[in-house]
PDB file of C-alpha atoms in Angstrom:
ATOM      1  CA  UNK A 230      10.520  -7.945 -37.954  1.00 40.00           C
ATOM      2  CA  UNK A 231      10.722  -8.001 -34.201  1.00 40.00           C
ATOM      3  CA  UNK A 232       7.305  -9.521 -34.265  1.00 41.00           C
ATOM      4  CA  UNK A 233       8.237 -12.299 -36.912  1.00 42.00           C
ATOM      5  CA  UNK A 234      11.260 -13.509 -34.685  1.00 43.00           C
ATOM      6  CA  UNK A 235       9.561 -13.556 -32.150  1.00 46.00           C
ATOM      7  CA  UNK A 236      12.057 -11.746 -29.286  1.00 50.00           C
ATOM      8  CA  UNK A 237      12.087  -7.841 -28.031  1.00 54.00           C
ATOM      9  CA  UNK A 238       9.340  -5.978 -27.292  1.00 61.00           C
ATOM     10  CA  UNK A 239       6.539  -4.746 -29.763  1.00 58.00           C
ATOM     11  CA  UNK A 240       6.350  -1.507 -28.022  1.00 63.00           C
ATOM     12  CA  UNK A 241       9.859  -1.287 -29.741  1.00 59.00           C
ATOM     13  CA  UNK A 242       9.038  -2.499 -33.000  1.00 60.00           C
ATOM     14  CA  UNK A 243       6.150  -0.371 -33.088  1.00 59.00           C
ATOM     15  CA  UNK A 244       8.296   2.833 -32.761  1.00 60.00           C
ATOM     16  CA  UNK A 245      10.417   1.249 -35.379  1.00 61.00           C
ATOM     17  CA  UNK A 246       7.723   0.811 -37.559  1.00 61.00           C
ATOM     18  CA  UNK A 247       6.137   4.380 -36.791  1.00 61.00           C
ATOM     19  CA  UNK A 248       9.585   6.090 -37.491  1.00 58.00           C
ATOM     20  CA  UNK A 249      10.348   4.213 -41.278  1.00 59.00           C
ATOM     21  CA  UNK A 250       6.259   5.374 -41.623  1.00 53.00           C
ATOM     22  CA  UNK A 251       7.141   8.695 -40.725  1.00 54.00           C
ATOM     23  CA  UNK A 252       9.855   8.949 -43.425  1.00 53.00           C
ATOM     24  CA  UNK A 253       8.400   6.719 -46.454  1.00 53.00           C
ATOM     25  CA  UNK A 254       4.277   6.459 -45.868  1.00 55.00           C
ATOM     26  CA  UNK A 255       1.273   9.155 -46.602  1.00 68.00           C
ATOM     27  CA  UNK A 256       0.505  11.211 -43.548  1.00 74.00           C
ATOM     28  CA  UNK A 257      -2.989   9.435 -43.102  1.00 72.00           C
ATOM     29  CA  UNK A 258      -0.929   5.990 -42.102  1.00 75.00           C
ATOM     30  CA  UNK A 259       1.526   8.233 -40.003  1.00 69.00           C
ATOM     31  CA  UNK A 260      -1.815   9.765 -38.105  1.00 75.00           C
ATOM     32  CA  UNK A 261      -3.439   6.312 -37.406  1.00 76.00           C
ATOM     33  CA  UNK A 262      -0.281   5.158 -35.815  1.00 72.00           C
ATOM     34  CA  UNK A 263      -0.018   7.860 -33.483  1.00 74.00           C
ATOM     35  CA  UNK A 264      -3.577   7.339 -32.834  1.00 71.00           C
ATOM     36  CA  UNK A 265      -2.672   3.626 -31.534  1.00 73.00           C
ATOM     37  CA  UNK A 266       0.046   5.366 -29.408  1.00 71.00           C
ATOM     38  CA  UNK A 267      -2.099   7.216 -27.687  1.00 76.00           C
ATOM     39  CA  UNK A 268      -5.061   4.569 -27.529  1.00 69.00           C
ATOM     40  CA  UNK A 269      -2.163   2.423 -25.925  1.00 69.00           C
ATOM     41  CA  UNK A 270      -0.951   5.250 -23.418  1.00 72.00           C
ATOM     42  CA  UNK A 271      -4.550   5.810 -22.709  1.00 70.00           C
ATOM     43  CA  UNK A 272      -5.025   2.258 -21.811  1.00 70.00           C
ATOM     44  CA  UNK A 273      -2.231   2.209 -19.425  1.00 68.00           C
ATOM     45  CA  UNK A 274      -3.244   5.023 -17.686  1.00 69.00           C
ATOM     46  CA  UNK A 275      -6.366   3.422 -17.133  1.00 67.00           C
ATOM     47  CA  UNK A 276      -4.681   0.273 -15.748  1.00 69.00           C
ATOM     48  CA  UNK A 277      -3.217   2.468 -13.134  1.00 67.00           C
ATOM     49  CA  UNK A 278      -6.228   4.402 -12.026  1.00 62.00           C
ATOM     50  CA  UNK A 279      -7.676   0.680 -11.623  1.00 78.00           C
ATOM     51  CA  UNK A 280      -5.459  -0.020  -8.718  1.00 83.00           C
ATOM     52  CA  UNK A 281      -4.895   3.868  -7.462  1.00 95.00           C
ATOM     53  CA  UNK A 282      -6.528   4.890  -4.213  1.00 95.00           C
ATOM     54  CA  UNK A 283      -6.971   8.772  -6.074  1.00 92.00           C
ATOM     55  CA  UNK A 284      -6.188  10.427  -2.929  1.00 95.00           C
ATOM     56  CA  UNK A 285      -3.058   8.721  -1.281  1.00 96.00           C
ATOM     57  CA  UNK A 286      -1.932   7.476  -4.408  1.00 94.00           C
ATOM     58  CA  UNK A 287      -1.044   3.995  -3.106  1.00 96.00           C
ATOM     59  CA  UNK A 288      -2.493   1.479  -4.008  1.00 97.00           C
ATOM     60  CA  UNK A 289      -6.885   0.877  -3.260  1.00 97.00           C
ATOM     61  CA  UNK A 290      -8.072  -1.896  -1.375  1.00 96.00           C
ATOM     62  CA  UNK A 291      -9.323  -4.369  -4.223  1.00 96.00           C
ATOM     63  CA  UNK A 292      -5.612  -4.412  -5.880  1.00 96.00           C
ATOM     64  CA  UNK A 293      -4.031  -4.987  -2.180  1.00 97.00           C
ATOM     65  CA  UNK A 294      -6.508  -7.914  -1.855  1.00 97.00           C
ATOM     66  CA  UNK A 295      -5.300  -9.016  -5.515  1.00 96.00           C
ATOM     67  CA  UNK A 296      -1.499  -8.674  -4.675  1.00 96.00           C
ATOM     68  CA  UNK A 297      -1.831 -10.850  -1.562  1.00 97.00           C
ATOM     69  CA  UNK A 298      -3.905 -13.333  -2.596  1.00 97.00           C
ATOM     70  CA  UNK A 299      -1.416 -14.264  -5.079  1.00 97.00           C
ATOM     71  CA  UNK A 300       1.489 -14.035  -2.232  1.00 98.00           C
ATOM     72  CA  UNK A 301      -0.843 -15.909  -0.148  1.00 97.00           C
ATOM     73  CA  UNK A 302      -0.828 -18.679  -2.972  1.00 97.00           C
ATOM     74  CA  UNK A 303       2.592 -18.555  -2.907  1.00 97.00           C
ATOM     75  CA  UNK A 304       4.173 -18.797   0.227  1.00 97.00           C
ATOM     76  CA  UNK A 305       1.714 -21.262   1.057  1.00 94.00           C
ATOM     77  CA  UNK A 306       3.002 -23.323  -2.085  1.00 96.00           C
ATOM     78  CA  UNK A 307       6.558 -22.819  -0.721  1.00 96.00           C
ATOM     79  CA  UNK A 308       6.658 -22.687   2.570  1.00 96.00           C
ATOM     80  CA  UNK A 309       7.849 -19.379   3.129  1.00 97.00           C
ATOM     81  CA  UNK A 310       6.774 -16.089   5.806  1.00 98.00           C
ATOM     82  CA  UNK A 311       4.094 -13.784   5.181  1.00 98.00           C
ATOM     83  CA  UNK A 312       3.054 -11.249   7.616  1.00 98.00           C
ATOM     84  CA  UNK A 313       0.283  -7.937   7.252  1.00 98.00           C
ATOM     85  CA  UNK A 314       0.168  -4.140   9.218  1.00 98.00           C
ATOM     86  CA  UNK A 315      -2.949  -2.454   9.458  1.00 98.00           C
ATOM     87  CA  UNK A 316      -2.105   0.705   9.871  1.00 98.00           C
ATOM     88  CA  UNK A 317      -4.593   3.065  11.578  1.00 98.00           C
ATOM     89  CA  UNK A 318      -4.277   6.809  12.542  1.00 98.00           C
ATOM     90  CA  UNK A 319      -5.235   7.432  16.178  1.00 98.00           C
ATOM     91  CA  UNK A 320      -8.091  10.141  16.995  1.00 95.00           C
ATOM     92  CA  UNK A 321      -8.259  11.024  13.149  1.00 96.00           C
ATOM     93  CA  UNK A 322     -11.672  12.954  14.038  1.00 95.00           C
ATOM     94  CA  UNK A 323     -10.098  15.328  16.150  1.00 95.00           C
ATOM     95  CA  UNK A 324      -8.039  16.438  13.053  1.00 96.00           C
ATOM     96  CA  UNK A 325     -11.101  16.821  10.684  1.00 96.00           C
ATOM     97  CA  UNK A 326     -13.009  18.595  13.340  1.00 96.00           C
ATOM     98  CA  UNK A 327     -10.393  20.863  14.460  1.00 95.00           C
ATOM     99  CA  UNK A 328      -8.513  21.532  11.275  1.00 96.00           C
ATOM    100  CA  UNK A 329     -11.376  20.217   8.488  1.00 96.00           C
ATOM    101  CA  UNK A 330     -11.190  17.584   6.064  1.00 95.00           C
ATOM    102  CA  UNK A 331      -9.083  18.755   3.565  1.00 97.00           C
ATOM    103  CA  UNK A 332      -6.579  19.186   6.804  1.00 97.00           C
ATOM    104  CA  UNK A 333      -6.735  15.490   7.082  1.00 97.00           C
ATOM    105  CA  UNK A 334      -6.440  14.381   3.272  1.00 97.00           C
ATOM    106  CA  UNK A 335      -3.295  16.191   3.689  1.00 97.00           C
ATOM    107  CA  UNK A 336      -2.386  14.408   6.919  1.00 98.00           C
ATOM    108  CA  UNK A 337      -3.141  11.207   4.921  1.00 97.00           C
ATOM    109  CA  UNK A 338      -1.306  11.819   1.899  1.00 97.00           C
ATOM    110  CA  UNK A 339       1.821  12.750   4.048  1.00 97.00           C
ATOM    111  CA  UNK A 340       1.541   9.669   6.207  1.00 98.00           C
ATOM    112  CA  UNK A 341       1.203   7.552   3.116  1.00 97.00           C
ATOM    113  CA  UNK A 342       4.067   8.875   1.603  1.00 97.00           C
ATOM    114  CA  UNK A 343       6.087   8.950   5.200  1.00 97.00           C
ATOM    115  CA  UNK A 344       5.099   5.364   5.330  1.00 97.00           C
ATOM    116  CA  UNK A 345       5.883   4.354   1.647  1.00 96.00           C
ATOM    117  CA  UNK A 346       9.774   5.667   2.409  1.00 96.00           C
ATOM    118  CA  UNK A 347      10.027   3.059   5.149  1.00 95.00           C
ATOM    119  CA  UNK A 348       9.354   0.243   3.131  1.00 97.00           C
ATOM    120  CA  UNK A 349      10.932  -2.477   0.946  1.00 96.00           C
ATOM    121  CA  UNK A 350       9.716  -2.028  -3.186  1.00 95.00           C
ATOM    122  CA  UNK A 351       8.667  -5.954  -2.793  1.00 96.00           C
ATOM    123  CA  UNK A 352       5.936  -4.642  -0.048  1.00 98.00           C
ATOM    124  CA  UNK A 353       2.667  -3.604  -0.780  1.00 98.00           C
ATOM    125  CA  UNK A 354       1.673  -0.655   0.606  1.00 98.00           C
ATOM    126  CA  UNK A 355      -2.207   0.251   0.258  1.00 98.00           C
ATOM    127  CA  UNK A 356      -4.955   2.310   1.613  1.00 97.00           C
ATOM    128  CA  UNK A 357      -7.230  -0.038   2.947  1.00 96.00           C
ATOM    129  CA  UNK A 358     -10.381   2.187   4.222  1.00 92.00           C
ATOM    130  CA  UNK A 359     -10.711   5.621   5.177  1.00 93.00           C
ATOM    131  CA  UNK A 360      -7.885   6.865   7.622  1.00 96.00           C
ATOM    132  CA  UNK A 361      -6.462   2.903   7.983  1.00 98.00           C
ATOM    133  CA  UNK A 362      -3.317   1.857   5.464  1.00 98.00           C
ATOM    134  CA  UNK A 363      -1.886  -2.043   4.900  1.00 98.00           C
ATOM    135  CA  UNK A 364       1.004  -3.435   4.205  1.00 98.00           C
ATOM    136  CA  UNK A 365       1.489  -6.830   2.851  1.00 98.00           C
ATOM    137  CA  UNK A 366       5.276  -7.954   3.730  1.00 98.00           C
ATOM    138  CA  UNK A 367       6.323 -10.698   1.776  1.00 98.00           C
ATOM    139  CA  UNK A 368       9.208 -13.151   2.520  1.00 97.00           C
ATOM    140  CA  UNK A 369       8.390 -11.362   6.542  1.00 98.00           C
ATOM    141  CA  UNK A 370       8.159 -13.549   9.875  1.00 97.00           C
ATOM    142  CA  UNK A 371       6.230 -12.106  12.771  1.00 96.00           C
ATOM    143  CA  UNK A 372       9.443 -10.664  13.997  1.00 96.00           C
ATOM    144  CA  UNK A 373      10.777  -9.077  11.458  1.00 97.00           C
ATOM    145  CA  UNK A 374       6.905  -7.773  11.072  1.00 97.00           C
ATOM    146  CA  UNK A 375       6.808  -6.119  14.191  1.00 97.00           C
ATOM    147  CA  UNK A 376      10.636  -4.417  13.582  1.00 97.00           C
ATOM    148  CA  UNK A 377       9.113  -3.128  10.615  1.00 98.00           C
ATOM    149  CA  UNK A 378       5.615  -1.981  11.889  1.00 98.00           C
ATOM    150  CA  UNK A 379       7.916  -0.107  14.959  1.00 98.00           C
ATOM    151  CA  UNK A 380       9.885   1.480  12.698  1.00 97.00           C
ATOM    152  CA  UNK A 381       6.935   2.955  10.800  1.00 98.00           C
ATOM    153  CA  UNK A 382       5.075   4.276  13.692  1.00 98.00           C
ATOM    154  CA  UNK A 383       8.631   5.711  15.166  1.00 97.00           C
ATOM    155  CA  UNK A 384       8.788   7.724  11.495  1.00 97.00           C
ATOM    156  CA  UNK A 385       5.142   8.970  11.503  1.00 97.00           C
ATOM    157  CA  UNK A 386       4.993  10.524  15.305  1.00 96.00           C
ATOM    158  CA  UNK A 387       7.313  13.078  14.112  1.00 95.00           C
ATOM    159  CA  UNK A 388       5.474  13.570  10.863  1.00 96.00           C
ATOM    160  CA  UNK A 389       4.250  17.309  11.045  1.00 97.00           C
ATOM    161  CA  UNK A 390       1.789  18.853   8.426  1.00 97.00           C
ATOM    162  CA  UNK A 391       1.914  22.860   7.668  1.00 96.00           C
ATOM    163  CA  UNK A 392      -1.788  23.677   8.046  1.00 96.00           C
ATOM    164  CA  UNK A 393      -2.897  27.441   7.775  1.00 94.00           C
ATOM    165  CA  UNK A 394       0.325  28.831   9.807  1.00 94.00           C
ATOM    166  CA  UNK A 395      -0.103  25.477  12.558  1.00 94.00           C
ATOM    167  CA  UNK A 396       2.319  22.548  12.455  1.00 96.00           C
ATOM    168  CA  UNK A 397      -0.254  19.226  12.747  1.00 97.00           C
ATOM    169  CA  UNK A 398       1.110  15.989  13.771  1.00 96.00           C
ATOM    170  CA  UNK A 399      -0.719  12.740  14.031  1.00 97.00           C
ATOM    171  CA  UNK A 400       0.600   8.520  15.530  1.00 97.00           C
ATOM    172  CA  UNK A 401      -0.349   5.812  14.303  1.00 98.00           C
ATOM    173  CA  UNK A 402      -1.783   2.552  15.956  1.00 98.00           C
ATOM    174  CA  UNK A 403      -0.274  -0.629  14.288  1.00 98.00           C
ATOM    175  CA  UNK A 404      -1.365  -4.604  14.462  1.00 98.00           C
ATOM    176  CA  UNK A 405       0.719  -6.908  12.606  1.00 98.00           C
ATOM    177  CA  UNK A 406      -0.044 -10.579  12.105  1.00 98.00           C
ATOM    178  CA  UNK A 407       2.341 -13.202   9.935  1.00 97.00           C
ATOM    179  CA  UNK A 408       0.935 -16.578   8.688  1.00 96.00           C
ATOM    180  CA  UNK A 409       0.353 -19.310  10.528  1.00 94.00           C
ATOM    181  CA  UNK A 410      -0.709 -23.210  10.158  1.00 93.00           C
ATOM    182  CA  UNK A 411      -3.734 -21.803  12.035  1.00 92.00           C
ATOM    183  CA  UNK A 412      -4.880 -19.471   9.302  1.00 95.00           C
ATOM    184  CA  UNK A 413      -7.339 -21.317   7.161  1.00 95.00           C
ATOM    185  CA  UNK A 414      -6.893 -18.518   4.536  1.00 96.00           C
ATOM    186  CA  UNK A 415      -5.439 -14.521   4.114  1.00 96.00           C
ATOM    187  CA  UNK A 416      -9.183 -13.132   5.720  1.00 97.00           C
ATOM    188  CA  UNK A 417      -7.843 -15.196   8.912  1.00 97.00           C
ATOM    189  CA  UNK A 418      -4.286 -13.476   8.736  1.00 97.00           C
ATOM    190  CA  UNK A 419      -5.858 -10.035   8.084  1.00 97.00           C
ATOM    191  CA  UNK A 420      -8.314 -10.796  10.846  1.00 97.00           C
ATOM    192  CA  UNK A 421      -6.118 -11.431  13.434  1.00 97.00           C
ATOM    193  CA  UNK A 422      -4.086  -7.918  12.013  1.00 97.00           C
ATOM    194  CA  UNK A 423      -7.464  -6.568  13.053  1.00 97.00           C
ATOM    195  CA  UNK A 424      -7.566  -7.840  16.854  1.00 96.00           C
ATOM    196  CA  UNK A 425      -4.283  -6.679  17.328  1.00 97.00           C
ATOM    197  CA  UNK A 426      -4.836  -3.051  16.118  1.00 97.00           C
ATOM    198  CA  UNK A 427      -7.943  -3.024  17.989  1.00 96.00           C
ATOM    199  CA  UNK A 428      -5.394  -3.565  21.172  1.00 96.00           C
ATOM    200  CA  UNK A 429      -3.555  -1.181  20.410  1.00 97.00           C
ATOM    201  CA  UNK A 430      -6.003   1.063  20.548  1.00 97.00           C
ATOM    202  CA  UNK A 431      -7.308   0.213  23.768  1.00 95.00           C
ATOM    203  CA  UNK A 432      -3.968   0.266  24.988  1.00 96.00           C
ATOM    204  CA  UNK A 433      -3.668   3.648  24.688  1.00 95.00           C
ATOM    205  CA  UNK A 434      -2.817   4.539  20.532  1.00 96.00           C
ATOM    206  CA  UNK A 435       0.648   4.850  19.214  1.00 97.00           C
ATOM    207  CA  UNK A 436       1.376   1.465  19.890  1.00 97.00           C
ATOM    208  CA  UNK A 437       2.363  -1.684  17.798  1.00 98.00           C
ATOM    209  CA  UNK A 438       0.739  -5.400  19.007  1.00 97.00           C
ATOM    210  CA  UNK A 439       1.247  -8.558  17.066  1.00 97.00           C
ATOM    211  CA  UNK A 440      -1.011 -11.179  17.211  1.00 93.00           C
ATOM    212  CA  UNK A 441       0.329 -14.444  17.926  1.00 72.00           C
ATOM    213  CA  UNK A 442      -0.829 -17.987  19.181  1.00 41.00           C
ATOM    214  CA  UNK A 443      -0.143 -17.943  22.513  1.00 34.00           C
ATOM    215  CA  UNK A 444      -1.126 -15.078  25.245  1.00 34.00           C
ATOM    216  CA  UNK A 445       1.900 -12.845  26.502  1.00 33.00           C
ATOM    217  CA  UNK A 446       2.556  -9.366  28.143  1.00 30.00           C
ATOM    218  CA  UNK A 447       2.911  -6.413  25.731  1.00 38.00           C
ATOM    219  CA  UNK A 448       6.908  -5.372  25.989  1.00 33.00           C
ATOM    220  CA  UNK A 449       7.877  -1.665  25.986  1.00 31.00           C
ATOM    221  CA  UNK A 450       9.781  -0.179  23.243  1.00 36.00           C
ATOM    222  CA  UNK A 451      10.926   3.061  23.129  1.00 36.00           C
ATOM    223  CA  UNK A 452       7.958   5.042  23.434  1.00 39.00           C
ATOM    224  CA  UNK A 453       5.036   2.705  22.528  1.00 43.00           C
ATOM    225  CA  UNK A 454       3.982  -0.979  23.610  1.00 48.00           C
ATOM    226  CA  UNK A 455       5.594  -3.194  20.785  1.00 55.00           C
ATOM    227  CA  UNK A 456       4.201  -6.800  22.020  1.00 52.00           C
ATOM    228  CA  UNK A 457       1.862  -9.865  20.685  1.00 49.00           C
ATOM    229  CA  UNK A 458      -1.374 -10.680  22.242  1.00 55.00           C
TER     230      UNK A 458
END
């Protein structure tokens, strides 16, 4: 009936119908519809191991470049602030090599989760490539970019990891970027989210840059260098 009219959901009408089955049809028409119940919860579950990085459990790289293309699109259509973190954890070797790797897939996970409690649920938080994590931040300007990506790394210096009797910590190295009438497309946006994580690196890790169009001094902030390059 729901179906007919047109209006609800057919998920609903589909229990409806699997409940009067239940009571009124042979068993063989009751099994088949549980069989499309499960076909349909199987599906689903698919769907999400589609977009699933399997170890973080955020999302994987090709659904984050899905999401912001399509914010992209968007704010470009209404004129409205976009801005991008890559997110990279500083001397991430040192923690395989002195702890092993299963030490760091544990660091990750907890960073990822760490991370994940700082944000908005209209960001898109992903894992973009071994020990490096993105955010897309939509509706964001550079500033409010960079109060964001400070506020992460703040949270994940004191993240601390339980590893055979030690207590491992890890920072983070973050460079933001927002778009700009000088971005020909997203790649240009991300890129220049690249350049400025690369300087914060060489700055000495557990910073934040931004990138931004003209050249200026890296401020300090608390602890780490929050500034645009």
């Amino acid at each position: 009936m729901i179906g007919v009219l047109g209006q609800g959901s057919w998920r609903l009408g589909l229990l409806i119908a699997t409940v009067c089955v239940g009571v009124s049809a042979p068993p063989v028409i009751y099994a088949i519809l549980q069989l499309v119940f499960r076909l349909e919860q199987l599906r689903q579950r698919l769907q999400t191991l589609a977009i699933t990085d399997d170890l973080t459990g955020c999302y994987n790289r090709r659904h984050f470049w899905e999401r912001s293309e399509q914010e992209w699109a968007r704010a470009h259509r209404h004129g409205l602030p976009l801005a991008v973190l890559l997110i990279d954890v500083d001397d991430f070797k040192r923690i395989n090599d002195a702890h092993g790797h299963h030490a760091g897939d544990l660091m990750l996970q907890t960073l990822a989760r760490a991370c994940d409690a700082s944000l908005r649920s209209t960001d898109v938080l992903a894992r973009y490539g071994g020990e490096e994590l993105a955010v897309l931040l939509p509706q964001t300007s550079l500033s409010g970019a960079l109060a964001m990506a400070e506020r992460i790394r703040a949270a994940l210096q004191h993240v601390r990891i339980d590893w055979q009797g030690q207590q491992v910590g890890a920072t983070v190295s973050i460079g933001v970027a927002a778009m700009h009438a000088s971005h020909a497309d997203l790649k240009a946006m991300i890129h220049d989210a690249d350049v400025a994580l690369y300087e914060a690196k060489r700055a000495g890790r557990n910073r934040v840059y931004g990138a931004a169009q003209t050249q200026c001094a890296p401020a300090m902030a608390q602890s780490a260098a929050v500034g645009t390059l």
